[in-house]
Amino acid sequence: MSVPPITLSVSEARQNLSAMVDRAHSQHAPVYLERHGRRVAAIVDADDLDALLALAEDMEDIRAAEAARAELRRSPDGAIPWDEVKRDLGLG
């Protein structure tokens, strides 16, 4: 069962920063910080953040590959002419 995240004001978090960092690290649950009723930041475990960033990078690569495949499907012969590739890359 995952631990639900909590939300604190920035000033509350400042008073309990060490405990909030320990909670985020040990329970792998984010601590959201809010100012004037709006979430503005979060305290998260560093390894969890690294994993999320890696997943986001993977998703970006997947989307780029999907876009390239869609472009190939739009091309009449399934390929992009070399002259067009060179022009798009500013090579001639």
C-alpha positions as a printed Julia matrix, in Angstrom:
92×3 Matrix{Float64}:
  0.0    0.0     0.0
  1.45   3.35   -0.94
  1.7    6.22    1.5
 -0.48   9.17    0.52
  1.29  12.46   -0.1
  0.8   15.33    2.3
  0.57  19.05    1.67
  2.05  21.72    3.9
  2.49  25.43    3.64
  6.04  26.52    2.92
  6.35  27.97    6.42
  5.14  24.7     8.02
  7.6   22.74    5.92
 10.41  25.1     6.91
  9.72  24.35   10.58
  9.71  20.59    9.9
 12.14  20.35    6.99
 14.27  17.53    8.37
 11.2   15.4     9.17
  9.68  16.1     5.75
 12.9   15.11    3.95
 13.08  11.94    6.05
  9.44  11.14    5.24
  9.91  11.67    1.5
 13.03   9.49    1.54
 11.89   6.65    3.79
  8.25   6.4     2.67
  8.77   7.37   -0.99
  5.85   9.77   -0.69
  6.07  13.36   -1.91
  5.48  16.26    0.41
  3.79  19.05   -1.51
  4.48  22.63   -0.52
  1.95  25.35   -1.05
  1.95  29.09   -0.85
 -1.28  31.08   -0.75
 -3.25  27.87   -1.3
 -1.37  26.85   -4.49
  1.09  23.98   -4.77
  4.46  25.45   -5.68
  7.01  22.7    -5.01
  7.51  19.2    -3.69
 10.02  17.34   -1.59
 10.72  13.95   -3.15
 13.27  11.2    -2.65
 16.25  11.81   -4.92
 16.25   8.26   -6.33
 12.51   8.53   -7.04
 13.11  11.78   -8.92
 15.93  10.21  -10.94
 13.6    7.35  -11.91
 10.84   9.78  -12.91
 13.25  11.84  -15.01
 14.5    8.68  -16.75
 10.91   7.65  -17.5
 10.13  11.12  -18.86
 13.2   10.93  -21.11
 12.12   7.48  -22.33
  8.64   8.82  -23.08
 10.13  11.72  -25.04
 12.13   9.21  -27.12
  9.0    7.09  -27.7
  7.04  10.13  -28.87
  9.86  11.16  -31.22
  9.96   7.66  -32.69
  6.18   7.68  -33.15
  6.39  11.04  -34.91
  9.13   9.71  -37.21
  7.02   6.64  -38.05
  4.0    8.86  -38.76
  6.14  10.99  -41.06
  7.3    7.86  -42.88
  3.68   6.76  -43.35
  2.81  10.14  -44.87
  5.61   9.87  -47.42
  4.39   8.35  -50.72
  7.13   5.75  -50.94
  7.65   5.28  -47.18
 10.91   7.21  -47.09
 11.97  10.83  -46.9
 14.0   11.93  -49.92
 17.67  12.6   -49.12
 17.47  16.11  -50.57
 14.65  16.91  -48.14
 16.63  15.54  -45.19
 19.68  17.62  -46.16
 17.5   20.73  -46.57
 15.83  20.17  -43.18
 19.24  19.83  -41.55
 20.6   22.89  -43.32
 23.15  20.84  -45.24
 22.3   21.96  -48.73
